[in-house]
Short mmCIF file of C-alpha atoms and ligand atoms in Angstrom, two decimals:
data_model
loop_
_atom_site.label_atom_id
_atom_site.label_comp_id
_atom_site.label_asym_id
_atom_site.label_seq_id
_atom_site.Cartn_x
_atom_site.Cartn_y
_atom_site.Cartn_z
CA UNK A 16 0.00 0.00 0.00
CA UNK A 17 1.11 3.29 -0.73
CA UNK A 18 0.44 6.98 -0.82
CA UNK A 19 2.31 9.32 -2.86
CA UNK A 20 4.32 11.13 -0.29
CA UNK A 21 7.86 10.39 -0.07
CA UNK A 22 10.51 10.58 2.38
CA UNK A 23 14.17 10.96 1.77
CA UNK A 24 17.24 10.09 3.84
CA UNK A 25 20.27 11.54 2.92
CA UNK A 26 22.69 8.90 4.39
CA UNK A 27 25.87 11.49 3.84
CA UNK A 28 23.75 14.21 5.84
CA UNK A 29 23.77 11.56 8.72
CA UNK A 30 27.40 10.83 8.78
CA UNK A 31 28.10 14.44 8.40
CA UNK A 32 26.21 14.74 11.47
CA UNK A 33 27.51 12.28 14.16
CA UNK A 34 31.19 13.56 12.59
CA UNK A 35 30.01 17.15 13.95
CA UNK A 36 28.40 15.32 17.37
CA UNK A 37 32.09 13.49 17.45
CA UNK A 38 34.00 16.85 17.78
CA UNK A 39 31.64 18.57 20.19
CA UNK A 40 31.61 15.17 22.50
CA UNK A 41 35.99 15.25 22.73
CA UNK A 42 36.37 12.17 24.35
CA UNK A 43 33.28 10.95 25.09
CA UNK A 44 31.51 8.39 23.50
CA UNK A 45 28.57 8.70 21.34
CA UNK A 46 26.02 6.74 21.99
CA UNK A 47 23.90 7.33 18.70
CA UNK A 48 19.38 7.76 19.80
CA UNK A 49 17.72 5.43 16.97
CA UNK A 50 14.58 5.36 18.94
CA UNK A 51 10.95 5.48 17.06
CA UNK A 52 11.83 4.50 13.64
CA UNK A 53 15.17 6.36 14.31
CA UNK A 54 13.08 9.55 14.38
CA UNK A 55 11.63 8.68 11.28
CA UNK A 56 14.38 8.07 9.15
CA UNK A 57 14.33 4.62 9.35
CA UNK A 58 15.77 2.21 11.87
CA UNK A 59 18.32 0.30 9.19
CA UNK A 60 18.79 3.10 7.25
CA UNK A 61 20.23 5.21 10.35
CA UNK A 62 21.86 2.03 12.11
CA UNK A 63 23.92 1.59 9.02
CA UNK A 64 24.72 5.40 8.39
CA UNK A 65 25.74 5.70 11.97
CA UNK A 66 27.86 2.83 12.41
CA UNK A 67 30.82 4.70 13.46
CA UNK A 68 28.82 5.77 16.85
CA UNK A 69 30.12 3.50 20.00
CA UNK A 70 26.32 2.27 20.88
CA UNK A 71 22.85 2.62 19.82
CA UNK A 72 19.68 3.63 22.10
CA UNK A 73 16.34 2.59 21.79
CA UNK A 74 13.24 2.59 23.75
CA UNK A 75 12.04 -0.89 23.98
CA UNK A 76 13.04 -3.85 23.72
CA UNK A 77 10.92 -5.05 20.52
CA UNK A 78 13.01 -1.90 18.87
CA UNK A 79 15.97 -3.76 19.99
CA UNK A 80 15.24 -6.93 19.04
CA UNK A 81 14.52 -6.02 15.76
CA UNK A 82 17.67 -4.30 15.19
CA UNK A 83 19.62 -7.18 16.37
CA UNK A 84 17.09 -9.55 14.06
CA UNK A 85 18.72 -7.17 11.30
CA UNK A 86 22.18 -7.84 11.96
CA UNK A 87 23.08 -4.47 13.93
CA UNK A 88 25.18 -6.17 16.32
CA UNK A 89 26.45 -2.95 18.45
CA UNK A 90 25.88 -2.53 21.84
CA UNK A 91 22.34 -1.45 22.23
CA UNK A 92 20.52 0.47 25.58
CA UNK A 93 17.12 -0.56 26.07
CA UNK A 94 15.80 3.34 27.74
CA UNK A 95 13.07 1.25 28.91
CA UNK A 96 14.72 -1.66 30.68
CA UNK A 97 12.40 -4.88 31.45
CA UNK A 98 9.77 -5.41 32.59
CA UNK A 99 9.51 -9.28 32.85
CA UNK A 100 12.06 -12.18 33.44
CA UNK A 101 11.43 -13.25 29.76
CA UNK A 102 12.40 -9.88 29.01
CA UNK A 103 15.73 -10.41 31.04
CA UNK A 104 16.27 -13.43 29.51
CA UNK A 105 15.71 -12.20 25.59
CA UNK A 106 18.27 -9.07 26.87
CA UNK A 107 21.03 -11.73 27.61
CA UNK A 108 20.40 -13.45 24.54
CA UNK A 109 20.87 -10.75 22.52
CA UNK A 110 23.33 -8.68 24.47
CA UNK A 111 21.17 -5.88 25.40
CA UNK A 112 21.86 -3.30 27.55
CA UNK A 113 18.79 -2.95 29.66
CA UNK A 114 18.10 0.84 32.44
CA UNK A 115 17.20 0.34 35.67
CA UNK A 116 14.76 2.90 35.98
CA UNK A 117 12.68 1.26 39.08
CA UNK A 118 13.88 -0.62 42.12
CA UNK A 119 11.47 -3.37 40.88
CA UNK A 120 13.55 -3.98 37.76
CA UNK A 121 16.44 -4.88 40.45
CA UNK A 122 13.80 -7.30 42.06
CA UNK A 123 13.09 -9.02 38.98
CA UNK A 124 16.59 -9.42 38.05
CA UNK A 125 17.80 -11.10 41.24
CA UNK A 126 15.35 -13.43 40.27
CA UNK A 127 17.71 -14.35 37.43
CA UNK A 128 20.23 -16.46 38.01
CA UNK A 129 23.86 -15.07 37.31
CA UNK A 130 25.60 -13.68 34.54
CA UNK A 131 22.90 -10.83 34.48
CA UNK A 132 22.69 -8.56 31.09
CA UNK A 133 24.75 -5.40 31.47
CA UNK A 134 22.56 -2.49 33.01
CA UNK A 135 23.09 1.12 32.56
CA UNK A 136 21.54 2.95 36.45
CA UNK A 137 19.32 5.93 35.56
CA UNK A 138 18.98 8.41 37.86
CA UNK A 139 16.16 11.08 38.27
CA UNK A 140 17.99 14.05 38.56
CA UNK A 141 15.06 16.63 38.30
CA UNK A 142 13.22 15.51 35.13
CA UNK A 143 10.13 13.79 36.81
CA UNK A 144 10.25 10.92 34.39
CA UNK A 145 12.24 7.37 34.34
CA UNK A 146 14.59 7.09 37.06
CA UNK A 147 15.53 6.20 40.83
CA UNK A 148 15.51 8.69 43.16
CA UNK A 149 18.83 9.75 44.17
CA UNK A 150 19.20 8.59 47.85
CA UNK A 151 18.72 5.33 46.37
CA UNK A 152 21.22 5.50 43.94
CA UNK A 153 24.29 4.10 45.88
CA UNK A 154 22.19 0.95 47.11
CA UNK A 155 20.71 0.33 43.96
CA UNK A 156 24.01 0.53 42.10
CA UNK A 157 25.53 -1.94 45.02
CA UNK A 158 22.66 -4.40 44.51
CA UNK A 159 23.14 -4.55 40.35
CA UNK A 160 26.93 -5.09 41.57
CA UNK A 161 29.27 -5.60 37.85
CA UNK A 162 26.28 -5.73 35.70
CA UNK A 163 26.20 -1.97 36.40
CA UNK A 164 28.05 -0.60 33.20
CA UNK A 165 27.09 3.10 33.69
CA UNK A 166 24.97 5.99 35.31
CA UNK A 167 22.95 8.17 33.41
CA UNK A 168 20.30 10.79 33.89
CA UNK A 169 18.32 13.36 31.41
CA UNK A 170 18.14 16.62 31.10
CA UNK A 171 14.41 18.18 31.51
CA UNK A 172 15.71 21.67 29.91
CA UNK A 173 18.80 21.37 27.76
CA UNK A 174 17.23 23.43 25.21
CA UNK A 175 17.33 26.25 27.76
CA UNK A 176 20.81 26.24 29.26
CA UNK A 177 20.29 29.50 31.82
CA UNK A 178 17.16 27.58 33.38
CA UNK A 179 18.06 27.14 36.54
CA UNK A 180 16.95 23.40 36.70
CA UNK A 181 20.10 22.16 34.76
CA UNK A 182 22.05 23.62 37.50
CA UNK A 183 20.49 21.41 40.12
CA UNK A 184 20.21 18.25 37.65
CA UNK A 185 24.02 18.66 37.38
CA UNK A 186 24.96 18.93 41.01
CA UNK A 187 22.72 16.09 41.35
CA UNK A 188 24.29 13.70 39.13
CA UNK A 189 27.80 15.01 40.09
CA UNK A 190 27.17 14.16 43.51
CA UNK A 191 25.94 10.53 43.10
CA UNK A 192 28.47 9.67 40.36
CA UNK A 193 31.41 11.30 42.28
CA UNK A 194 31.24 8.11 44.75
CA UNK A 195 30.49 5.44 42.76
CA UNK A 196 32.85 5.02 40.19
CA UNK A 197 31.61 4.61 36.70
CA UNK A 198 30.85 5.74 33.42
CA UNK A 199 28.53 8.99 33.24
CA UNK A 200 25.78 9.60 30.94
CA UNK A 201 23.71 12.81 30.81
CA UNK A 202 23.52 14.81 27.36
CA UNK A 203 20.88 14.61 25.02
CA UNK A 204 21.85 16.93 21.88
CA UNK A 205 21.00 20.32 23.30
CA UNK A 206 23.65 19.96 25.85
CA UNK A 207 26.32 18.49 23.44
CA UNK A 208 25.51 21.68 21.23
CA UNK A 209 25.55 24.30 24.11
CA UNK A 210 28.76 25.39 25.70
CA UNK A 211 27.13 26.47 28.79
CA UNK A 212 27.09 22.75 29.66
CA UNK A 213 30.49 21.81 31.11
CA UNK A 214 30.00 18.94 33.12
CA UNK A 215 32.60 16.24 31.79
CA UNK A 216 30.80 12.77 30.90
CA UNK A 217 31.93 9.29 29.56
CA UNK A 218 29.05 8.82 27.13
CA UNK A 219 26.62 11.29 25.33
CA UNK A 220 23.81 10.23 24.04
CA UNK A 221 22.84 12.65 21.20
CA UNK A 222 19.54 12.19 18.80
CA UNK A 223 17.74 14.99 17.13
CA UNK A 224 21.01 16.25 16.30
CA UNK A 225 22.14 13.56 14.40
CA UNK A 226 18.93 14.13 12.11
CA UNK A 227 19.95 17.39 11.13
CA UNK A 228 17.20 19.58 13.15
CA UNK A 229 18.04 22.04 15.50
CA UNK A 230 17.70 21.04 19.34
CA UNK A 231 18.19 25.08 20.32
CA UNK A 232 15.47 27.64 20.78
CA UNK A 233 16.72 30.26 18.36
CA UNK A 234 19.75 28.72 16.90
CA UNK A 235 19.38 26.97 13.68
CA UNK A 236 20.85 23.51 12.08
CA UNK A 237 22.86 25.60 9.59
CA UNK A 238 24.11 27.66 12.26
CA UNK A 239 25.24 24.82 14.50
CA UNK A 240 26.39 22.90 10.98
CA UNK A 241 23.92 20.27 10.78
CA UNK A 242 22.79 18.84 7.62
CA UNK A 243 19.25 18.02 7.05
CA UNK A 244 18.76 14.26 7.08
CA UNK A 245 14.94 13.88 5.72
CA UNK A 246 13.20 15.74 3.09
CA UNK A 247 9.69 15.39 2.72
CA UNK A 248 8.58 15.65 -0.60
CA UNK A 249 4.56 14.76 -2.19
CA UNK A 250 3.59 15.75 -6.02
CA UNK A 251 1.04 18.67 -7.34
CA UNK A 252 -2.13 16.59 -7.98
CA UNK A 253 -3.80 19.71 -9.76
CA UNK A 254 -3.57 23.67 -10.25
CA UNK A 255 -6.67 25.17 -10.29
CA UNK A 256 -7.68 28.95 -11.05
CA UNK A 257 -10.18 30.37 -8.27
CA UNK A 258 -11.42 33.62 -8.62
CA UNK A 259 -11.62 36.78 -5.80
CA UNK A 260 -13.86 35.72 -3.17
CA UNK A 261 -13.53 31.93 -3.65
CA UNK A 262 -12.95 29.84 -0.17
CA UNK A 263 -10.23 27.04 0.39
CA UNK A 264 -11.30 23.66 2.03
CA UNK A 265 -12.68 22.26 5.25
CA UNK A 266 -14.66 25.53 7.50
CA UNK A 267 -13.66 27.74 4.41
CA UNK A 268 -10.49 29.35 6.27
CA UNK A 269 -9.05 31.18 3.68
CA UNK A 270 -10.69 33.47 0.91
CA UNK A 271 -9.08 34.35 -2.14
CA UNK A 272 -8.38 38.37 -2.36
CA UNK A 273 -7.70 38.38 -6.48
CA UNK A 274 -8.13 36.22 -9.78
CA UNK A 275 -5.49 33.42 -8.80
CA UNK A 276 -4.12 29.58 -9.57
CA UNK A 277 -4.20 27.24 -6.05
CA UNK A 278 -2.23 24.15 -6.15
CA UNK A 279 -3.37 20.65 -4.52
CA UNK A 280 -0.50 18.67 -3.22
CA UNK A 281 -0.55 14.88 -2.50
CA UNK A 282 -0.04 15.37 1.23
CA UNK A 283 -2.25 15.71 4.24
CA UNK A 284 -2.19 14.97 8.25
CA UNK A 285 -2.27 11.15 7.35
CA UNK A 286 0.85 11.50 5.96
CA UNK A 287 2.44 13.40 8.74
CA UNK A 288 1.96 16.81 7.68
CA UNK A 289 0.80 18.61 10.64
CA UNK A 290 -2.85 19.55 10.85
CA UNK A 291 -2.46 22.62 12.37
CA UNK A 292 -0.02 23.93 10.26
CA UNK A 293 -1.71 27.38 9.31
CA UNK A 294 -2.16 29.47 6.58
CA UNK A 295 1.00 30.84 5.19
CA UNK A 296 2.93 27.77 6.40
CA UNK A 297 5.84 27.78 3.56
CA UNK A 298 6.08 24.93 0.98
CA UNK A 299 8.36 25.11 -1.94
CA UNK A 300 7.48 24.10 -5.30
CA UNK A 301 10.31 24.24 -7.99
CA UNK A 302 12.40 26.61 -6.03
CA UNK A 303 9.34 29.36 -5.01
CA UNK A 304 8.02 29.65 -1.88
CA UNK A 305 4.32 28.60 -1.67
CA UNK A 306 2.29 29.62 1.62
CA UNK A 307 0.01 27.00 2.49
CA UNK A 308 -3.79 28.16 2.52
CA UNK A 309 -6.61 26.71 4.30
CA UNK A 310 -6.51 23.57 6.58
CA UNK A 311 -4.99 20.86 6.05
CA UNK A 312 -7.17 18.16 4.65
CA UNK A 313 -6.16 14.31 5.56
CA UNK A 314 -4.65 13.77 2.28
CA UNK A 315 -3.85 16.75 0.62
CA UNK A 316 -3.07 20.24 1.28
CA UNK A 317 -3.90 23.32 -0.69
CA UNK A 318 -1.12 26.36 -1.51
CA UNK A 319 -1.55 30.07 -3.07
CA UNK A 320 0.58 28.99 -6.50
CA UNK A 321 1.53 32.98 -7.69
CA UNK A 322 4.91 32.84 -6.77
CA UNK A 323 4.90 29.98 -8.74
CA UNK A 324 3.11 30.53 -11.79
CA UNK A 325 4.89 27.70 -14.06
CA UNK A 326 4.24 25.12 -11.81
CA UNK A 327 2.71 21.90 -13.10
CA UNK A 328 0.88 18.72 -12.31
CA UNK A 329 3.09 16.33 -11.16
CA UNK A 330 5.67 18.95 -10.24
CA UNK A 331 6.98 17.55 -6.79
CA UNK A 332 6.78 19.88 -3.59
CA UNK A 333 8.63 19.96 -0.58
CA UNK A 334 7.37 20.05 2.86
CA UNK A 335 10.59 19.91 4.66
CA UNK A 336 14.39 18.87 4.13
CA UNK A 337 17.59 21.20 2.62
CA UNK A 338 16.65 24.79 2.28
CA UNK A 339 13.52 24.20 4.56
CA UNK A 340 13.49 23.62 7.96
CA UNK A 341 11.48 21.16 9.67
CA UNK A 342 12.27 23.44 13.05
CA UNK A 343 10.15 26.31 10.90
CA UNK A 344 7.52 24.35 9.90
CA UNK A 345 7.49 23.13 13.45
CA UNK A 346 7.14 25.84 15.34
CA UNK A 347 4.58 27.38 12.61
CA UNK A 348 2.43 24.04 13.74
CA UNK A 349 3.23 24.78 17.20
CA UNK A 350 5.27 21.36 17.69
CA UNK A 351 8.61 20.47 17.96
CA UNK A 352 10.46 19.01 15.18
CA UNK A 353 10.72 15.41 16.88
CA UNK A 354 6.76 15.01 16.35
CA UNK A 355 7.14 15.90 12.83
CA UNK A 356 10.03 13.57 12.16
CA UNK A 357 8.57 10.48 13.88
CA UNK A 358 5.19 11.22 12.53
CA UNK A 359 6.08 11.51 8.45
CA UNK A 360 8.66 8.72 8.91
CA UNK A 361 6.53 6.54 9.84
CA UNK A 362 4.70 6.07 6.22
CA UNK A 363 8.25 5.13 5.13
CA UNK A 364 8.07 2.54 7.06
CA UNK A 365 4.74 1.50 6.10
CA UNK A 366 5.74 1.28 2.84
CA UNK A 367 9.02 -0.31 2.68
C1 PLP B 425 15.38 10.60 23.28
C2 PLP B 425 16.44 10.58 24.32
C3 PLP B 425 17.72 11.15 24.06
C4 PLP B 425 18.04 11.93 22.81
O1 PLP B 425 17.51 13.23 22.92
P1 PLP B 425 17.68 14.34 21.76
O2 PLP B 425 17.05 15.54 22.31
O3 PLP B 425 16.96 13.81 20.57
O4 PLP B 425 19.14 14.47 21.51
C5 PLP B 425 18.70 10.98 25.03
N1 PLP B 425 18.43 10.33 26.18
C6 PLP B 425 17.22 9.82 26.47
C7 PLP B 425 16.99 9.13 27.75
C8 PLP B 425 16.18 9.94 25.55
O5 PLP B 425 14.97 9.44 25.85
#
């Protein structure tokens, strides 16, 4: 089954990108974030591209398994951990590296008998999320004993470094790690990207990054060097000629002020495109800049074609990719370029 959107993964972009995340990490290792459909691009596709990285992060364990049914054979975190002994058990088969987010993951496990899969100890530093609460971080880490491979904790505002949260999530996870004597995990991309972090770590674990968006309010991918990864791209179904006072789609939104040609493109929310993308949203269609018009239908969309009067059917638009930013088209949805990512990738893998 397919629909004629397309998504693109430029697998040089990628590279470029986790060369750029090498320099900013100096010695630390990259532990590449292939989660959800590796944000859309695709889980092989960006496995393969980012093969250099030291490790690969998931969420689940079905994410993980599949990856390992496909050959990727790097050491893989599980951000999820277990939750059942078969769980354990398909984690030492497959030499996953499972979080301990909960004491009751360390229950389980001691129900397994010995070697246990390696376990990275995440800590909740501030975020309110996954995580053991810091007073008992130096029993839980005792307990897990040399399965324990590492200590990690996440960031709730790296994409504001002056919020003073970081400061306390830092002093936090300085203080635990200081005693116990292993590897250190705590940047997402934001920090890696920001040199108001300084806090020295063993591992970062960078994702949106590595896609080519930016992670910073108010600094851009090209600015930080980042190469798109994914272009979004669907054809021009039809180009019709409305005349002054004619509406556009669903709750008729938008009204036409003159004599003008409106083109239909092959892409609606079902697809990925955001819904409540609004009027004036840019697309570009042979190099012009189209503003969307109207809502956003479930398969197609509808754009004001004058600055592109030589536009055809079958001419292919773009949504997002090189020269348009999926952070602008973000925040002109109000979302954040992860939700657009994971959302439009996913028909590639529907289709493939
Ligand atoms: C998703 C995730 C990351 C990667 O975050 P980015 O903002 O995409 O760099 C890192 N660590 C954890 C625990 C995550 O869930």
């Amino acid at each position: 089954m397919t629909r004629p959107a397309r998504v693109q993964i430029d697998t040089h972009a990628l590279r470029h990108n986790l060369a750029l995340a090498r320099a900013r990490a100096k010695h630390a290792r990259i532990m590449a974030v292939i989660k959800a459909n590796a944000y859309g691009h695709g889980y092989l596709t960006a496995a393969k591209a980012l093969d250099s990285s030291d490790a690969f992060a998931v969420a689940s364990l079905s994410e993980a398994l599949y990856l390992r049914q496909h050959q990727i054979e790097k050491p893989l975190l599980v951000f999820q951990g277990a939750q059942s002994l078969q769980d354990y058990r398909l984690a030492r088969q497959h030499r996953l590296i499972l979080t301990i987010h909960r004491l009751p993951q360390i229950d389980l496990l001691e129900q397994l008998p010995k070697p246990w899969p390696d376990t990275w100890l995440k800590i909740d530093t501030g975020m309110g999320r996954m995580g053991i609460h810091p007073q008992h971080a130096d029993q839980a880490a005792a307990r897990l004993g040399n399965s324990c491979q590492a200590l990690m904790s996440h960031l709730a505002c790296a994409d504001q470094p002056e919020h003073p949260l970081n400061t306390k999530q830092l002093e936090t996870f300085e203080r635990i790690t200081r005693n116990l004597n292993l590897p250190t995990s705590l940047y997402n991309s934001a920090a890696l990207l920001d040199d108001r972090f300084q806090l020295t770590t063993d591992w970062v674990r960078p994702g949106l990054m590595l896609y080519g968006a930016s992670p910073l309010i108010g600094q851009t991918a090209a600015e930080l060097g980042l190469r798109p990864a994914m272009k979004l791209q669907a054809p021009l179904l039809d180009i019709r000629h409305h005349n002054a006072g004619d509406t556009i789609g669903y709750g008729a939104t938008w009204q036409c002020p003159e004599p003008m040609p409106v083109g239909i493109i092959a892409i609606g929310y079902a697809d990925g495109y955001p819904r409540h993308a609004p009027s004036g949203t840019p697309v570009q269609i042979n190099g012009a800049t189209c503003p969307l018009i109207g809502r956003v239908s479930m398969d197609s969309i509808t754009v004001d074609l004058r600055p592109c009067p030589d536009a055809q059917a079958g001419d292919l638009a773009t949504l997002w990719g090189p020269g348009l930013p999926v952070e602008h088209i973000a925040t002109r949805a109000e979302t954040i370029p992860y939700e657009l990512l994971c959302h439009a990738g996913q028909q590639e893998t529907a289709r493939s």
